[in-house]
Amino acid sequence: MVEGIDITFKQLTYKTTTGIFKKTEKNILDCISGTFRAGELSVILGPSGSGRTTLLNILSGLVQDNFQGTLNTDELNYTSLRNQSSYIMQDQMLHPLLTVAEAMDFAIQLKTGKTMDRVQRTHKCNIILKQLGLTDLGDTLTENLSGGERKRLSIAVELVNDPSILFLDEPTTGLDSHSSSKFVTYLSGLAKSVPTDLSVLRREHFNRWYSSSSYYLALTIADIPVLIGVTIVFISISYYMTGQPIEHQRIMLMFVVGILISFTAQAFGLLASSIFSDVTISLVIGAGLMAVHMIFCGVLVLRKDVQPWLKWIFDITFLSHGNDGMVLALFGYNREKLECERIYCHYAEPKDFLKLIDAPSHISFHSFFIILLIVHSFTYINMMMKLKKIN
């Protein structure tokens, strides 16, 4: 790793456009130049609106376009600079339900991979916590830390891989230049707040804890055990209480269809939350989406009863495929005649009931996977666009 890096910027200009109807161009940075030298503590001071945070965002790589000028480092390109630096933002969000020690171990494992065993990770953690005065807070939840303690923990989790450059925005605590084997470029500014649902992802992804695809994959996989478990419990109870035949094929089909419904519902939930950062709005929009799916799921209204130009909605409604799958699992595949205590039961034959509700001839499993792929793709793309926008 490079021991010292000088950062030089020349004729740096950054403009932004404000206003909704009448667009106005405003200069945030206007042809500024300067140098931050290796091994020195550098500070940017200025009144509110002077462009401190904008300059910090450009130097750290958070903003990589829409600016003019040159940014040079010793024998390194801009990408190399990013790979050897960490950026601690003003509103540095931490996982509230992790203790200080757990947050540190989590950071060390993500940043160093398998290069360190548990003993080495613990030693590294203890050294950094001691340097920042957090040794006695190892078992404290991060949500119970004071503002200053939370800021120091934010610094600690970024020091685990010894960054050559450390950018700090609006720091309330000091950091001794000897606390790292490298040098620290210490910058102060006033950061714009971003939606808290994306703040943790923004910080950890930007500081190279993991890739965006790894984050999204982990977010999706983490829910799988719960989704499968809850679905199996619900279907087991409801299947038995409604007196359905104990046939392994039907029970397995019910489990498979139920699990696919749960996975697809999760995907739509992620989509709603990725579009709207506010939890309340996400819940309202999610409920609205579910209402549409329930209307066109084949229970309230049948496909054969709607206008021809509305039939396509049934094809893109996952609850419609789920309802068809469960009905076929229960009454299809040559099920025996239903029990009837009356002289005449019009729908004693399961096939007559399936014909009434306009059920398909087979379960459309591929439709679930197509819908899942489309919804997850939209969610991931929207997440990346939102990250780029707030950057």
mmCIF file of C-alpha atoms in Angstrom, residues 6 13 70 93 154 159 211 254 308 311 328:
data_model
loop_
_atom_site.group_PDB
_atom_site.id
_atom_site.type_symbol
_atom_site.label_atom_id
_atom_site.label_comp_id
_atom_site.label_asym_id
_atom_site.label_seq_id
_atom_site.Cartn_x
_atom_site.Cartn_y
_atom_site.Cartn_z
ATOM 1 C CA ASP A 6 -0.669 14.015 -2.323
ATOM 2 C CA THR A 13 -15.622 23.985 -11.210
ATOM 3 C CA THR A 70 -8.253 18.245 -12.983
ATOM 4 C CA MET A 93 -25.884 5.435 9.624
ATOM 5 C CA SER A 154 -18.157 5.342 12.335
ATOM 6 C CA LEU A 159 -10.066 2.034 9.963
ATOM 7 C CA SER A 211 -20.802 -4.840 -4.170
ATOM 8 C CA MET A 254 -49.571 -26.632 -2.107
ATOM 9 C CA PRO A 308 -61.293 -8.786 -23.437
ATOM 10 C CA LYS A 311 -57.729 -10.235 -19.583
ATOM 11 C CA LEU A 328 -55.486 -27.214 -9.177
#
